[in-house]
Short mmCIF file of C-alpha atoms and ligand atoms in Angstrom, two decimals:
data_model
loop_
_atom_site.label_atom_id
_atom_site.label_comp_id
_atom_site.label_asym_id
_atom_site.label_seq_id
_atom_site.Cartn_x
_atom_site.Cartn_y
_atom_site.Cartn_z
CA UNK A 234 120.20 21.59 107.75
CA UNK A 235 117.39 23.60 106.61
CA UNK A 236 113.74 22.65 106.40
CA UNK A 237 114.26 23.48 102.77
CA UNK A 238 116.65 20.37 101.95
CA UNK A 239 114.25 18.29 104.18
CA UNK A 240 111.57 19.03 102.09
CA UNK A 241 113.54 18.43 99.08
CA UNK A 242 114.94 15.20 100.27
CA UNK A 243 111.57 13.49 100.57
CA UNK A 244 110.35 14.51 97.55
CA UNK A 245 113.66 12.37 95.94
CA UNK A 246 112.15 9.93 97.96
CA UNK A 247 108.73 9.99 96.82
CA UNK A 248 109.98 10.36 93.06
CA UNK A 249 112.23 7.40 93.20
CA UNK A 250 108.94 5.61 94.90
CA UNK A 251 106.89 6.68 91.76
CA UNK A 252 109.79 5.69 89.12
CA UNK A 253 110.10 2.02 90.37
CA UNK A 254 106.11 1.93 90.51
CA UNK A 255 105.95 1.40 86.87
CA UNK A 256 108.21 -1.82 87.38
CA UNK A 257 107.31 -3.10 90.57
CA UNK A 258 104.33 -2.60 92.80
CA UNK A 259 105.43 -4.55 95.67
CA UNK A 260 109.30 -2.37 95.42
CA UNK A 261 107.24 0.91 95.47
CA UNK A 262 105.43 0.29 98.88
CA UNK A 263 109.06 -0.81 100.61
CA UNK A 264 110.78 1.79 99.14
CA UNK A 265 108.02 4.77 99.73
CA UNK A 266 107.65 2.80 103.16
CA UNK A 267 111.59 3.42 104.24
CA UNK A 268 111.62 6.66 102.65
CA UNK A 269 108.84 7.93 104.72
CA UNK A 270 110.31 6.10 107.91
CA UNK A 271 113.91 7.95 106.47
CA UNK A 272 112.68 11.29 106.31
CA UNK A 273 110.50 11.51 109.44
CA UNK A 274 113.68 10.02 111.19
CA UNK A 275 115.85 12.86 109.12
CA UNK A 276 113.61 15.26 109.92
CA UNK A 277 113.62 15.31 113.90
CA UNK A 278 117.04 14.17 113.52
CA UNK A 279 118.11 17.70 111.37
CA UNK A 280 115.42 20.14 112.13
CA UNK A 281 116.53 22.55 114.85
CA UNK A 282 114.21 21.67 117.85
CA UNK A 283 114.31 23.47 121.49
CA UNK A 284 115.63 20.98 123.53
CA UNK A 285 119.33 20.45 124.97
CA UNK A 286 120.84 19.06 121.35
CA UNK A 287 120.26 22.26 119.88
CA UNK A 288 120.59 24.62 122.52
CA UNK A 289 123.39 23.93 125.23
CA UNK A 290 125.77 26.61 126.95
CA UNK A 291 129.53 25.84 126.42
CA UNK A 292 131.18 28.25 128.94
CA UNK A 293 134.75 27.39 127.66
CA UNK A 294 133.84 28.00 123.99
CA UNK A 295 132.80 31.40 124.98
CA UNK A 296 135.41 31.98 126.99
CA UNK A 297 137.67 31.26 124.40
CA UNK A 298 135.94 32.74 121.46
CA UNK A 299 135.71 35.64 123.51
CA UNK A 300 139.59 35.40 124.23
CA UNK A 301 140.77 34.92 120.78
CA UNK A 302 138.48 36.38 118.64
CA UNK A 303 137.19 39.54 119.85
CA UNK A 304 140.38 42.34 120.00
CA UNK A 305 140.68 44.87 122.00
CA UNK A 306 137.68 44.80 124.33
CA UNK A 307 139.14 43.25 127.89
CA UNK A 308 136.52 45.25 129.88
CA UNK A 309 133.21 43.92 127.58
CA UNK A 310 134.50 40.71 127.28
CA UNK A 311 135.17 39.71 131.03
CA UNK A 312 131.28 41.60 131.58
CA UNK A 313 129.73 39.43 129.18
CA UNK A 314 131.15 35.97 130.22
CA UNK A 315 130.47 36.77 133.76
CA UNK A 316 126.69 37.52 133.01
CA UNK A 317 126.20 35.03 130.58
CA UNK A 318 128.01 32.13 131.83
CA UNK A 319 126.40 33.16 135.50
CA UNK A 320 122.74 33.16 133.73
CA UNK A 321 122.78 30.18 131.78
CA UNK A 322 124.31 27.98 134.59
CA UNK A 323 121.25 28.82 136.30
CA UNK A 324 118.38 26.42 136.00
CA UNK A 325 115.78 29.22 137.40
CA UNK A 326 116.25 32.32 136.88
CA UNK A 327 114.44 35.15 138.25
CA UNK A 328 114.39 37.68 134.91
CA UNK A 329 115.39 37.30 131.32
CA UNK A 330 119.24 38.08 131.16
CA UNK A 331 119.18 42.09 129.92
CA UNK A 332 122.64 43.47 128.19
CA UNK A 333 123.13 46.69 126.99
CA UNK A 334 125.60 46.92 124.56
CA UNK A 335 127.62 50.37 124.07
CA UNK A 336 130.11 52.20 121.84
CA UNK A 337 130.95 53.39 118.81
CA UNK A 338 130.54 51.42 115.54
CA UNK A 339 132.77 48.79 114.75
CA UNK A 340 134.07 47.87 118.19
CA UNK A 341 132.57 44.83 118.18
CA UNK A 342 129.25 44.64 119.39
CA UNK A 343 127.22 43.16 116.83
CA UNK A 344 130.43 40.25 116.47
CA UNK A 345 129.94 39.37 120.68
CA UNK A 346 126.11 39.27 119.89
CA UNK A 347 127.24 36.26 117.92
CA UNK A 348 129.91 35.11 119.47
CA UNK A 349 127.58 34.32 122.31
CA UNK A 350 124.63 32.69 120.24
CA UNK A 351 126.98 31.00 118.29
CA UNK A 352 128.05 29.27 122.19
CA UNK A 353 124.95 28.87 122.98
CA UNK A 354 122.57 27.66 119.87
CA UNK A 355 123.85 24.98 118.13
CA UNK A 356 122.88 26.76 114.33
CA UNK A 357 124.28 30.46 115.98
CA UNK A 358 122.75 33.65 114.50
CA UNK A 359 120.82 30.93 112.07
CA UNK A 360 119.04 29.28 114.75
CA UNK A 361 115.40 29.91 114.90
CA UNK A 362 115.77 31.17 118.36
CA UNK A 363 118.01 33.97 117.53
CA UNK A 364 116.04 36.95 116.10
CA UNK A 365 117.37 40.36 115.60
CA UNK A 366 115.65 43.30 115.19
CA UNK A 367 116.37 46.61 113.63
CA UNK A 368 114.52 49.76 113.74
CA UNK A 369 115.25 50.87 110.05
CA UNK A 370 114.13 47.23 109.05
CA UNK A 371 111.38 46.35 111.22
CA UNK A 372 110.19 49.58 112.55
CA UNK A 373 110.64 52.29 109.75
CA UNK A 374 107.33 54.53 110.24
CA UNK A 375 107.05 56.46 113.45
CA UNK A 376 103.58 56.91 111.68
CA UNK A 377 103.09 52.89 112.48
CA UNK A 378 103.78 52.91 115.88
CA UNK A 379 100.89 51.21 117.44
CA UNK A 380 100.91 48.11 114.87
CA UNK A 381 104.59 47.60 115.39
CA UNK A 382 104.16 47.78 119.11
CA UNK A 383 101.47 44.92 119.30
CA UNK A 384 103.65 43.39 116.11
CA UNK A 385 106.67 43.00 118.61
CA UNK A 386 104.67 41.74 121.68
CA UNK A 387 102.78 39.20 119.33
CA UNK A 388 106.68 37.95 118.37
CA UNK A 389 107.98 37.86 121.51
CA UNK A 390 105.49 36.39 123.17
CA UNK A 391 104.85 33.83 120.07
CA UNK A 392 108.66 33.02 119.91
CA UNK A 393 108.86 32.55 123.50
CA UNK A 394 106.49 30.43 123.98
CA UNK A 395 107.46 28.28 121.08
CA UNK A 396 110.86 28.16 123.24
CA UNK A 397 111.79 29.79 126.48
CA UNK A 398 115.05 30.25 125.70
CA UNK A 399 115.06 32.54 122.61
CA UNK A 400 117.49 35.35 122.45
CA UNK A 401 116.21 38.86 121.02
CA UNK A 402 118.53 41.33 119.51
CA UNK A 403 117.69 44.72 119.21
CA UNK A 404 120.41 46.66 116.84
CA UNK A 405 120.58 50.46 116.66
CA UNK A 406 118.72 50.79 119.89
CA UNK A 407 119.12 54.18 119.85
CA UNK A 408 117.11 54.60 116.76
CA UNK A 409 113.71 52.70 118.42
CA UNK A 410 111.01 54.77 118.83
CA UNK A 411 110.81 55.17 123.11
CA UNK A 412 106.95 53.87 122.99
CA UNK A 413 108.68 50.66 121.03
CA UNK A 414 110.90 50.00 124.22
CA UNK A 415 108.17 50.72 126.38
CA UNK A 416 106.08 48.01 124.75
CA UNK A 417 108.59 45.58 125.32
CA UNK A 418 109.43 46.66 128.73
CA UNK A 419 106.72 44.25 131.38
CA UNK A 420 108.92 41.27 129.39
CA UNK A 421 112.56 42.41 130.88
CA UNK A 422 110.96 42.03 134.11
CA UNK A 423 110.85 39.77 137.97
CA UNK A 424 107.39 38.61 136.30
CA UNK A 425 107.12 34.54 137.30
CA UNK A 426 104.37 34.57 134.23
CA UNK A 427 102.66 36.73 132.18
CA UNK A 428 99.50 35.34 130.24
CA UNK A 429 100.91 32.24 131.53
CA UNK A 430 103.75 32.78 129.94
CA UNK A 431 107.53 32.83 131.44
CA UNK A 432 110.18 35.28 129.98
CA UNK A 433 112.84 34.24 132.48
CA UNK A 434 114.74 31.69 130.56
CA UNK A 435 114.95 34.69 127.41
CA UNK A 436 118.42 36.79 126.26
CA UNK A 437 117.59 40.30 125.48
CA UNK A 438 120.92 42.41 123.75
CA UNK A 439 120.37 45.85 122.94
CA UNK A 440 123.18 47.41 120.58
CA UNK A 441 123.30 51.55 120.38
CA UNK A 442 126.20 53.81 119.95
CA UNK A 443 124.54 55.94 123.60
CA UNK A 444 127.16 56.64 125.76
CA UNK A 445 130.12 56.10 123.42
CA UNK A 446 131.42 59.82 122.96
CA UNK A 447 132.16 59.51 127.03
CA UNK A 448 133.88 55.78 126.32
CA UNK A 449 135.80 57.32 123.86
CA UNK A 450 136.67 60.43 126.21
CA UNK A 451 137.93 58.31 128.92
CA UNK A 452 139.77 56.34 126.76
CA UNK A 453 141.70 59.32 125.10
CA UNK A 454 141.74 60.41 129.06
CA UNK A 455 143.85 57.33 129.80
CA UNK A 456 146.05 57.42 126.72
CA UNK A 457 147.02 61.19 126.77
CA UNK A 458 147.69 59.93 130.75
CA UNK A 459 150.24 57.59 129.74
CA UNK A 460 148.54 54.70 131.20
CA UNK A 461 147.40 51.24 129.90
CA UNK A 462 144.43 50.81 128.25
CA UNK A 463 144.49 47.04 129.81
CA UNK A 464 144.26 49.55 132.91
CA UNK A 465 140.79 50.57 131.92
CA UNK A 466 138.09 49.29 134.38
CA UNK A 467 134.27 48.84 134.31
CA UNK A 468 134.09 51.22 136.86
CA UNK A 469 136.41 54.11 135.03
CA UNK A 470 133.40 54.01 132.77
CA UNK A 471 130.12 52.78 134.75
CA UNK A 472 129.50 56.31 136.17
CA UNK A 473 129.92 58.06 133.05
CA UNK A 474 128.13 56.05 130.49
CA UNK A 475 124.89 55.74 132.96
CA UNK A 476 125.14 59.57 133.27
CA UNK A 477 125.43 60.08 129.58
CA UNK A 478 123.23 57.82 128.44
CA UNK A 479 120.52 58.71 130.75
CA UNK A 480 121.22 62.38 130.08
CA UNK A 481 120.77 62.40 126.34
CA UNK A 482 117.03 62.63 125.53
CA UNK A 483 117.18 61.64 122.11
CA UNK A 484 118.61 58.13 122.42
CA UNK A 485 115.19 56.16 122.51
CA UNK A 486 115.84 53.69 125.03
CA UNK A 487 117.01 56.01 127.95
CA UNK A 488 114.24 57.62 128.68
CA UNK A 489 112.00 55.44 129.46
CA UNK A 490 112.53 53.24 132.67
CA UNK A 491 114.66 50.78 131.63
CA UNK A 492 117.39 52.14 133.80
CA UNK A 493 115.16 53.45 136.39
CA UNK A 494 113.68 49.81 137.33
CA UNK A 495 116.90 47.98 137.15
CA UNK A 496 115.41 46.37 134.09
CA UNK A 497 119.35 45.89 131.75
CA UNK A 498 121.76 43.76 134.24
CA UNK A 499 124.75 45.35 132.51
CA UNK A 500 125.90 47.91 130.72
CA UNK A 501 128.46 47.08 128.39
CA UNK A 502 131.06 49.07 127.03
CA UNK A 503 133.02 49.48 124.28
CA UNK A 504 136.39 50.58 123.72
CA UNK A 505 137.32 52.54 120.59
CA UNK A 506 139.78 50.78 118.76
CA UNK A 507 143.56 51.91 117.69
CA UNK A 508 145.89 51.22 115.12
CA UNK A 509 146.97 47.87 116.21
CA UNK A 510 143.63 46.38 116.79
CA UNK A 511 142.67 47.19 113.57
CA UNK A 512 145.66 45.01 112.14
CA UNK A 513 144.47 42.08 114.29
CA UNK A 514 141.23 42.77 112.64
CA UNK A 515 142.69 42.83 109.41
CA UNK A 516 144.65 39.55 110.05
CA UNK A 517 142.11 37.35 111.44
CA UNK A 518 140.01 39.17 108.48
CA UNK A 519 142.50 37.28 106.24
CA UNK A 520 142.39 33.90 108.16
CA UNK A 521 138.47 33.84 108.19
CA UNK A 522 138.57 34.44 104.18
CA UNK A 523 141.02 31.65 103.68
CA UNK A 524 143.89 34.16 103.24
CA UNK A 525 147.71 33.50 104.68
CA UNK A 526 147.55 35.88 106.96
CA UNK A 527 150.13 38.76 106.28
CA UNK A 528 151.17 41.58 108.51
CA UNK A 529 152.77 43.81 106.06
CA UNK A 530 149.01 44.15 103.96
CA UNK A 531 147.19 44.14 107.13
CA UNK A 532 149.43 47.21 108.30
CA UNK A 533 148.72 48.90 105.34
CA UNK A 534 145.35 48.24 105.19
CA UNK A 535 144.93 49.86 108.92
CA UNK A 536 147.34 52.55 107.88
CA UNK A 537 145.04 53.99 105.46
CA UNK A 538 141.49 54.30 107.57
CA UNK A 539 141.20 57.45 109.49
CA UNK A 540 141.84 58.15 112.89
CA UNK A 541 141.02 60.62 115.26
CA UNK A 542 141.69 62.89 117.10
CA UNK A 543 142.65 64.87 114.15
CA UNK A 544 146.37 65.89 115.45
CA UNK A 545 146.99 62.45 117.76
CA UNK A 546 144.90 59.64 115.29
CA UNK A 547 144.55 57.61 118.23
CA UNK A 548 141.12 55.46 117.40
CA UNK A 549 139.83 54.52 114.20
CA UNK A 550 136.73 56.29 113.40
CA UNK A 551 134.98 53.54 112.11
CA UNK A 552 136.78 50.74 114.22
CA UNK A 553 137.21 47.38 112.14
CA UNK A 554 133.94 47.69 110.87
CA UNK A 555 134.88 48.10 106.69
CA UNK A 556 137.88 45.62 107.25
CA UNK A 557 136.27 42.73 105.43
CA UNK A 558 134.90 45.06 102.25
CA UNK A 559 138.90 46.55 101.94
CA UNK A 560 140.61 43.19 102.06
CA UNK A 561 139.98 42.68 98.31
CA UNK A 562 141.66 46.00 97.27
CA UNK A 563 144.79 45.27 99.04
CA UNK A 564 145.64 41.25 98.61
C1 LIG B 657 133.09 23.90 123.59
O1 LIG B 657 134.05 24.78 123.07
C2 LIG B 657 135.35 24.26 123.04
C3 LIG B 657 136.29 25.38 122.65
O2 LIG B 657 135.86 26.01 121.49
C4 LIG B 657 135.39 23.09 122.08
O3 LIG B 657 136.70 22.54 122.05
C5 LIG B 657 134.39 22.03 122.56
O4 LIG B 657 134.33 20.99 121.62
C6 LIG B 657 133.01 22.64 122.74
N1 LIG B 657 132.13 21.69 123.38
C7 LIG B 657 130.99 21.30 122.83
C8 LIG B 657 130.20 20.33 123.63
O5 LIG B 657 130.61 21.71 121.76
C1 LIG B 658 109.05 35.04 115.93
O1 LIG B 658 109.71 36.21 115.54
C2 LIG B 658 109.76 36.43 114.13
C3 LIG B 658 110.56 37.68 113.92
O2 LIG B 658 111.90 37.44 114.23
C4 LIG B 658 108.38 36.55 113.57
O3 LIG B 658 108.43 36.71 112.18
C5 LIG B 658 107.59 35.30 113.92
O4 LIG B 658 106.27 35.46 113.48
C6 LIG B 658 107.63 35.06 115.43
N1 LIG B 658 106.98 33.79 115.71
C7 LIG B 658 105.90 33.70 116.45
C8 LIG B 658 105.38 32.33 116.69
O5 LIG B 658 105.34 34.68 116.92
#
């Protein structure tokens, strides 16, 4: 519950307290009494605090949200319940955990972002720990640079020390101004405090589409091989998306030092989707809204999104990603 129906709820009280005043003055001091006592007890009971009752890891939820719910990714999702389960189970750790999320829109990248917030803060992506940033949001004016830089450290640092374990999402990393990332850099670090404060206990994801034309190549390498996708390894992809996305000077993040000091603790990547994903995407789509889920609209709902390569139409260009928006034009 929001502090917003708190606030609400004890003015009820405080109303009903003035109404039975004009009866009974002896009533009005019980009943303002209690609802006083009631709402300072609702309060800490409902407001989201940072202790274990709001914020607790549940491994098995993630593993199985990460299972059932995200499609198609076998590679990201074994990467980020390794790191994440590995991170939170321990009670001192010696950096903030630092993901780096890759690959094309729509495969999925913003929905694990949530997928693991929602496993590990109680309210998910509405906790008051969770904040996520994006650069055409947040950071617009390239002109502005210097206020958003001490903007950023000023939330970080505020938000962290409010509670060590907040998570930080940075969307469209690529898009972030490199001084930005710089900025934010001495926090990703083996610092035991800085200005007395510690970053250890903090989740930093950074989302950016940098190195998914060379996903997407070795995924198209693998199909027009004849081999499994399931066959797809971290490793088929490590060299290649470090290589790219250190290469290519105009995605923000890459050419600063984040790489160069160890500073992410995994790369993530992201497969581009095909024509059968997208009907599980379509499907659970349906479930989520309520729907019976039903294979024949989902099929032609995937069916009609466009696919590339142009002779092959292999991978949907957009992934899932306008699944939701199209389900009312086809149910
Ligand atoms: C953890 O997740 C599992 C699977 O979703 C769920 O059954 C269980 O109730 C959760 N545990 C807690 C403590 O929330
Ligand atoms: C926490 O971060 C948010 C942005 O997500 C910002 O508006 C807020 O001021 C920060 N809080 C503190 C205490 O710095």
């Amino acid at each position: 519950m929001k502090a917003k129906h708190l606030s609400l709820l004890l003015h009820v009280f405080l109303i009903s307290g003035v109404l039975v005043n004009a009866f009974d003055p002896i009533t009005t001091t019980v009943v303002i009494g209690c609802g006083a006592t009631l709402g300072r007890f609702l309060y800490t009971y409902l407001h989201e605090s940072c202790d274990p009752k709001w914020i607790a890891f549940n491994a098995t939820g993630l593993k199985t949200d990460l299972e059932s719910k995200l499609i198609g990714q076998h590679v990201a999702s074994r990467i980020i319940l390794k790191a994440v389960t590995g991170f939170m189970s321990n009670s001192n750790p010696k950096k903030p955990l630092v993901l780096s999320l890759h690959g094309w829109t729509g495969t999925g990248k913003n929905f694990v972002s949530q997928l693991i917030a929602e496993n590990i803060y109680k309210e998910g992506m509405d906790s008051s720990f969770v904040h996520v940033f994006t650069s055409e949001l947040h950071f617009p004016h390239a002109s502005q640079l210097e206020t958003y830089k001490s903007q950023l450290q000023q939330w970080i640092k505020g938000n962290v020390t409010n509670c060590a374990q907040s998570m930080f999402i940075f969307d469209e990393m690529d898009q972030m101004h490199p001084g930005l990332i710089d900025s934010i850099k001495p926090y990703l670090d083996y610092y035991d405090k800085l200005d007395g404060v510690s970053y250890r206990r903090a989740i930093f994801i950074f989302l950016s589409n940098a190195g998914g034309d060379s996903i997407v190549q070795k995924a198209l390498d693998f199909w027009r091989g004849g081999q499994n996708r399931e066959e797809i390894e971290l490793r088929d992809l490590e060299t290649d998306l470090s290589l790219s996305v250190f290469n290519n000077k105009k995605s923000g993040l890459w050419h600063t030092s984040l790489i160069d000091k160890n500073l992410v603790d995994f790369f993530v990547p992201f497969l581009p989707l095909e024509y059968r994903h997208v009907v599980q995407c379509a499907m659970a789509e349906m479930q989520a809204a309520g729907m019976q889920p039903d294979k024949r609209t989902a099929e032609q709902l995937a069916g009609d999104l466009v696919y590339f390569p142009k002779a092959d139409r292999v991978f949907s260009v957009k992934g899932c990603k306008t699944i939701a928006s199209k389900l009312d034009y086809y149910t």
